[in-house]
PDB file of C-alpha atoms in Angstrom:
ATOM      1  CA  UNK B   1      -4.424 -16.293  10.992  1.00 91.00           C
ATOM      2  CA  UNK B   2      -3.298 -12.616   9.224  1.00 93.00           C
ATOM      3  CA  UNK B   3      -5.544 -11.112   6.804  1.00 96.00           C
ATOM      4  CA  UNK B   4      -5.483  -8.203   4.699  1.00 97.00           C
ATOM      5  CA  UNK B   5      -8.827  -7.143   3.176  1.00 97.00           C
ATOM      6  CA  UNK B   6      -8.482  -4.103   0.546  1.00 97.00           C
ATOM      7  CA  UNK B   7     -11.744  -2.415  -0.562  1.00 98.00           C
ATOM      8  CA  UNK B   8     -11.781   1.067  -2.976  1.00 98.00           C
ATOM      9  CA  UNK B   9     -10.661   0.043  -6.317  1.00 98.00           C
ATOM     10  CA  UNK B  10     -13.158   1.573  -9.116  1.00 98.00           C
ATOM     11  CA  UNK B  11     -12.182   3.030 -12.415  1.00 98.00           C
ATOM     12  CA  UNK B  12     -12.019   6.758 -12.740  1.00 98.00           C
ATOM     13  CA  UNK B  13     -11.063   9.122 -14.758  1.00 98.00           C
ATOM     14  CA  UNK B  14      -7.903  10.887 -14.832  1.00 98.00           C
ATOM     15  CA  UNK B  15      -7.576  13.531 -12.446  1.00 98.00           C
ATOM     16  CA  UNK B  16     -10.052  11.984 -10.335  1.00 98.00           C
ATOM     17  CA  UNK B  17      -9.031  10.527  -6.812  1.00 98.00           C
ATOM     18  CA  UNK B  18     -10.110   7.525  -4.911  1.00 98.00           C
ATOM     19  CA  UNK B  19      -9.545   6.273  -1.155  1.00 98.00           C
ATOM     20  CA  UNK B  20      -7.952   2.211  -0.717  1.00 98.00           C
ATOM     21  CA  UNK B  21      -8.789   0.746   2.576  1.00 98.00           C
ATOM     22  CA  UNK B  22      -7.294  -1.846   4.149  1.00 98.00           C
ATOM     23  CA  UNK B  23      -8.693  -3.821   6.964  1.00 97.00           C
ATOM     24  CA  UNK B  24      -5.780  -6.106   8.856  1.00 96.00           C
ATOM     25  CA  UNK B  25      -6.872  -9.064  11.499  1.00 95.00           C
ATOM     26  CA  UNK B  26      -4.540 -11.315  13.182  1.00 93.00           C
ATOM     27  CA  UNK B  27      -1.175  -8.877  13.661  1.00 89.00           C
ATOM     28  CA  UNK B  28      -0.917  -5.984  15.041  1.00 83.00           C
ATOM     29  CA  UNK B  29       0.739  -2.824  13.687  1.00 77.00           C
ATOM     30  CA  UNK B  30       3.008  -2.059  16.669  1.00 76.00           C
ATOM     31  CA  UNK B  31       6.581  -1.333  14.779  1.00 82.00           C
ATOM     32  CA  UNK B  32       6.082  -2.897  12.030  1.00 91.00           C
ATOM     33  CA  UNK B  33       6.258  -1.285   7.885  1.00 95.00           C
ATOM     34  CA  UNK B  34       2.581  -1.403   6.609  1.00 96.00           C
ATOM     35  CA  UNK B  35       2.062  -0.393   2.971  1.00 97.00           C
ATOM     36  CA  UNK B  36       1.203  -0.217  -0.366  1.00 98.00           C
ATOM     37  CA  UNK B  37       2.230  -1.843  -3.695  1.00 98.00           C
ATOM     38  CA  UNK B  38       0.597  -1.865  -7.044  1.00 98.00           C
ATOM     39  CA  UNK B  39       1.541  -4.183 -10.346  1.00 98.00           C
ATOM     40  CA  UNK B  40       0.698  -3.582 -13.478  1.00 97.00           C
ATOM     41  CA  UNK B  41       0.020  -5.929 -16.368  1.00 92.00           C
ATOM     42  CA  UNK B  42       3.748  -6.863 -17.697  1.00 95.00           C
ATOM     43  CA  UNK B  43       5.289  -5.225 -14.996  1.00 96.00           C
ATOM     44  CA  UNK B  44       7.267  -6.186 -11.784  1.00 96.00           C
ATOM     45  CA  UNK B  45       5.137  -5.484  -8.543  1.00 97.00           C
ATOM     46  CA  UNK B  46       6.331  -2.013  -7.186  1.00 97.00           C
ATOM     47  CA  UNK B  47       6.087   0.294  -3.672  1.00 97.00           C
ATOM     48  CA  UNK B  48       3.604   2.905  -3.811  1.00 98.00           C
ATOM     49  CA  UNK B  49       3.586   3.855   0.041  1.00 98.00           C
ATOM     50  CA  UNK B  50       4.732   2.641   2.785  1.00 97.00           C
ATOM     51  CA  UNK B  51       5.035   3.757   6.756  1.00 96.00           C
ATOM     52  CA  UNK B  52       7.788   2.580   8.782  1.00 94.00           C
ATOM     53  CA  UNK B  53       7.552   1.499  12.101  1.00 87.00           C
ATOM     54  CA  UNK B  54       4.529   3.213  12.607  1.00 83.00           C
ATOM     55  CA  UNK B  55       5.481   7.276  12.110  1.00 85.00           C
ATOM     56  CA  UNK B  56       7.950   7.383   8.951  1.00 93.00           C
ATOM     57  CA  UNK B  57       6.058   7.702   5.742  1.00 96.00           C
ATOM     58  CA  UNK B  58       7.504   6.760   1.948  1.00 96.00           C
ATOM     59  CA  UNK B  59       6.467   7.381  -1.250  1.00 97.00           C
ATOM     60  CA  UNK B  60       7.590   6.607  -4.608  1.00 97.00           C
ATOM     61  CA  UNK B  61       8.590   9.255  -7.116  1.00 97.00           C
ATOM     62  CA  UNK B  62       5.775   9.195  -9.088  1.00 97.00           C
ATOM     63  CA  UNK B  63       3.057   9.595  -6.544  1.00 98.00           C
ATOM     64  CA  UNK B  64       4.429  11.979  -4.335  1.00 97.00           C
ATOM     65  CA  UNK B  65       2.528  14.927  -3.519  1.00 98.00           C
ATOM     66  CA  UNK B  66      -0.561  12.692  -4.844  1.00 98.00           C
ATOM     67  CA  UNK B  67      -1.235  10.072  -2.415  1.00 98.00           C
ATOM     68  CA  UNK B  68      -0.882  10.203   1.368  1.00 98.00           C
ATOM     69  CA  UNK B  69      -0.610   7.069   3.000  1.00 98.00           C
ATOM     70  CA  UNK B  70      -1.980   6.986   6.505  1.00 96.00           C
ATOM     71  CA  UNK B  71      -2.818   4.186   9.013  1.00 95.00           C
ATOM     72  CA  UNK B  72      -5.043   3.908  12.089  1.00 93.00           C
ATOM     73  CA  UNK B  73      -4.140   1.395  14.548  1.00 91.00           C
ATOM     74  CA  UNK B  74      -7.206   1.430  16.552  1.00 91.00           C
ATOM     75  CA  UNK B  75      -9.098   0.119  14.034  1.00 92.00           C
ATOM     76  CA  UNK B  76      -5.777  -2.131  12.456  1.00 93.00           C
ATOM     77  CA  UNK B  77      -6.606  -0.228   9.147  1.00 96.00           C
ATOM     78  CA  UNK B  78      -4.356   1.041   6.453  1.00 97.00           C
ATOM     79  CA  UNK B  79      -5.915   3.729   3.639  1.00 98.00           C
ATOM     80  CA  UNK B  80      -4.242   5.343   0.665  1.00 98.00           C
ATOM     81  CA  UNK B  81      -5.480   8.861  -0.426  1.00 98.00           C
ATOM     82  CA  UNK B  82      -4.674   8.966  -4.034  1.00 98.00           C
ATOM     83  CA  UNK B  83      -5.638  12.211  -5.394  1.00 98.00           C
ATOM     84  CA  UNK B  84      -4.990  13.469  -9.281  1.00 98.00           C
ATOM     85  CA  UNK B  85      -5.479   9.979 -10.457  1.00 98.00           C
ATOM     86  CA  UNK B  86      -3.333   9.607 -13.726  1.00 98.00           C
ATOM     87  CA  UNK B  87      -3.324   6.696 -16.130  1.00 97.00           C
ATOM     88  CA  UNK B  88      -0.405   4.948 -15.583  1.00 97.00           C
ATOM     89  CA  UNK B  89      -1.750   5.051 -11.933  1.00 98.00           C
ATOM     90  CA  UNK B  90      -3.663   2.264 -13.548  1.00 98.00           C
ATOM     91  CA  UNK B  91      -2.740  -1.182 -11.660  1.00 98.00           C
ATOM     92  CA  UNK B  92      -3.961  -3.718  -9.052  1.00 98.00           C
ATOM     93  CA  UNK B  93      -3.077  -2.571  -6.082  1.00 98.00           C
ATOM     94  CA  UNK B  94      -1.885  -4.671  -2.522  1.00 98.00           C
ATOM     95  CA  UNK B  95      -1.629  -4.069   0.857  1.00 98.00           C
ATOM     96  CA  UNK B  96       1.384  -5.184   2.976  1.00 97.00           C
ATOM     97  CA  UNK B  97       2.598  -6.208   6.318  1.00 96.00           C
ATOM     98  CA  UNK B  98       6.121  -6.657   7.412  1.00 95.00           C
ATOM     99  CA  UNK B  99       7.425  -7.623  11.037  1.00 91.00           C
ATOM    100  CA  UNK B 100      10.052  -5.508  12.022  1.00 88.00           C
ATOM    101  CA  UNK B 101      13.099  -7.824  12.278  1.00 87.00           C
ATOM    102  CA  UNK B 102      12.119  -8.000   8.226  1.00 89.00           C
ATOM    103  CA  UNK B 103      11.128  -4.939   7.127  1.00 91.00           C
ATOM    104  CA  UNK B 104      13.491  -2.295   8.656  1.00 88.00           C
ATOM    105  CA  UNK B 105      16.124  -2.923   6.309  1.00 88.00           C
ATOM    106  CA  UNK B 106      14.135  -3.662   3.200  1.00 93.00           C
ATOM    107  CA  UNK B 107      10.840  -1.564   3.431  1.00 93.00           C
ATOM    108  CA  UNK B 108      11.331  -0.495   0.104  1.00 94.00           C
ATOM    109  CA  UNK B 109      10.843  -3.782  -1.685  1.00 94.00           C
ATOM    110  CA  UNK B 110       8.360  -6.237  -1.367  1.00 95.00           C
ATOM    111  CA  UNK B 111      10.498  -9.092   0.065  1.00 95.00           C
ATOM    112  CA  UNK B 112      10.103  -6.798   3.348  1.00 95.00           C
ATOM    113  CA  UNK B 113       6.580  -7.869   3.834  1.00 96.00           C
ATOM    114  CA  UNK B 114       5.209 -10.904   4.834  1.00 95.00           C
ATOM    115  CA  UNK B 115       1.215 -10.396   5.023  1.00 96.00           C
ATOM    116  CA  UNK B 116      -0.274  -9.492   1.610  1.00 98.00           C
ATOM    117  CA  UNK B 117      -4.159  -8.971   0.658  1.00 98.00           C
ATOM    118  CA  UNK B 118      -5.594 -10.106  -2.832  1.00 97.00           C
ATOM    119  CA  UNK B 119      -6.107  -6.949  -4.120  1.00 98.00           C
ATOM    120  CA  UNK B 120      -8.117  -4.284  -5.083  1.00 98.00           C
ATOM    121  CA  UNK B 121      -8.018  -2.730  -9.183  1.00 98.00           C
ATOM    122  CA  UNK B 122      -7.627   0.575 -10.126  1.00 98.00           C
ATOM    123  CA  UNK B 123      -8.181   1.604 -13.125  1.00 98.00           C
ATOM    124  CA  UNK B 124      -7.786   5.378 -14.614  1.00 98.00           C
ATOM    125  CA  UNK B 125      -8.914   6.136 -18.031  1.00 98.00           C
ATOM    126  CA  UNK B 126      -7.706   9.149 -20.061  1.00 95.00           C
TER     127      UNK B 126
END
């Protein structure tokens, strides 16, 4: 059975930074696109981060130069580094899996991933 645990989510405030973690069981990260998404309330479900077969990183617009995704596969772990936390930063925020054959092509949206966590809020106050 797959499971994505995300810890980190607090509220801040802007210009403050906080560190998502990610704990994976059951799959391994061996070529496949790990990342993170965040939705906002309203709002379609969108990529923050994501790595790509393991060594590729890619970042939205918005958050580049912010957050820095990285992964360690010893410990099947996934973290995002978000640093100069703004407001609109403000979301709940998932972690993803995709197998290769699936998310190769499509790492950029979420139907690339199969394995999602619950969740983890972040909130950033002005």
């Amino acid at each position: 059975q797959v499971q994505l645990v995300e810890s980190g989510g607090d509220s801040v405030q802007a210009g403050g930074s906080l560190r998502l973690s990610c704990v994976v069981s059951g799959i391994t990260f061996r070529r496949s696109c790990t990342g993170w998404f965040r939705q906002a309330p309203g709002k379609d479900r969108e990529l923050v981060s994501t790595i790509v077969s393991g060594d590729s990183t890619d970042y939205s617009g918005s958050v580049k130069g912010r957050f820095t995704i990285s992964q360690d596969n010893a410990k099947n772990t996934l973290s995002l580094e978000m640093n100069d936390l703004k407001p609109e930063d403000t979301a709940m925020y998932y972690c993803a899996v995709g197998s290769p054959y699936r998310c190769l092509q499509r790492f950029r949206s979420r139907t690339g991933y199969e394995y999602w966590g619950q969740g983890t809020q972040v909130t950033v106050s002005s």
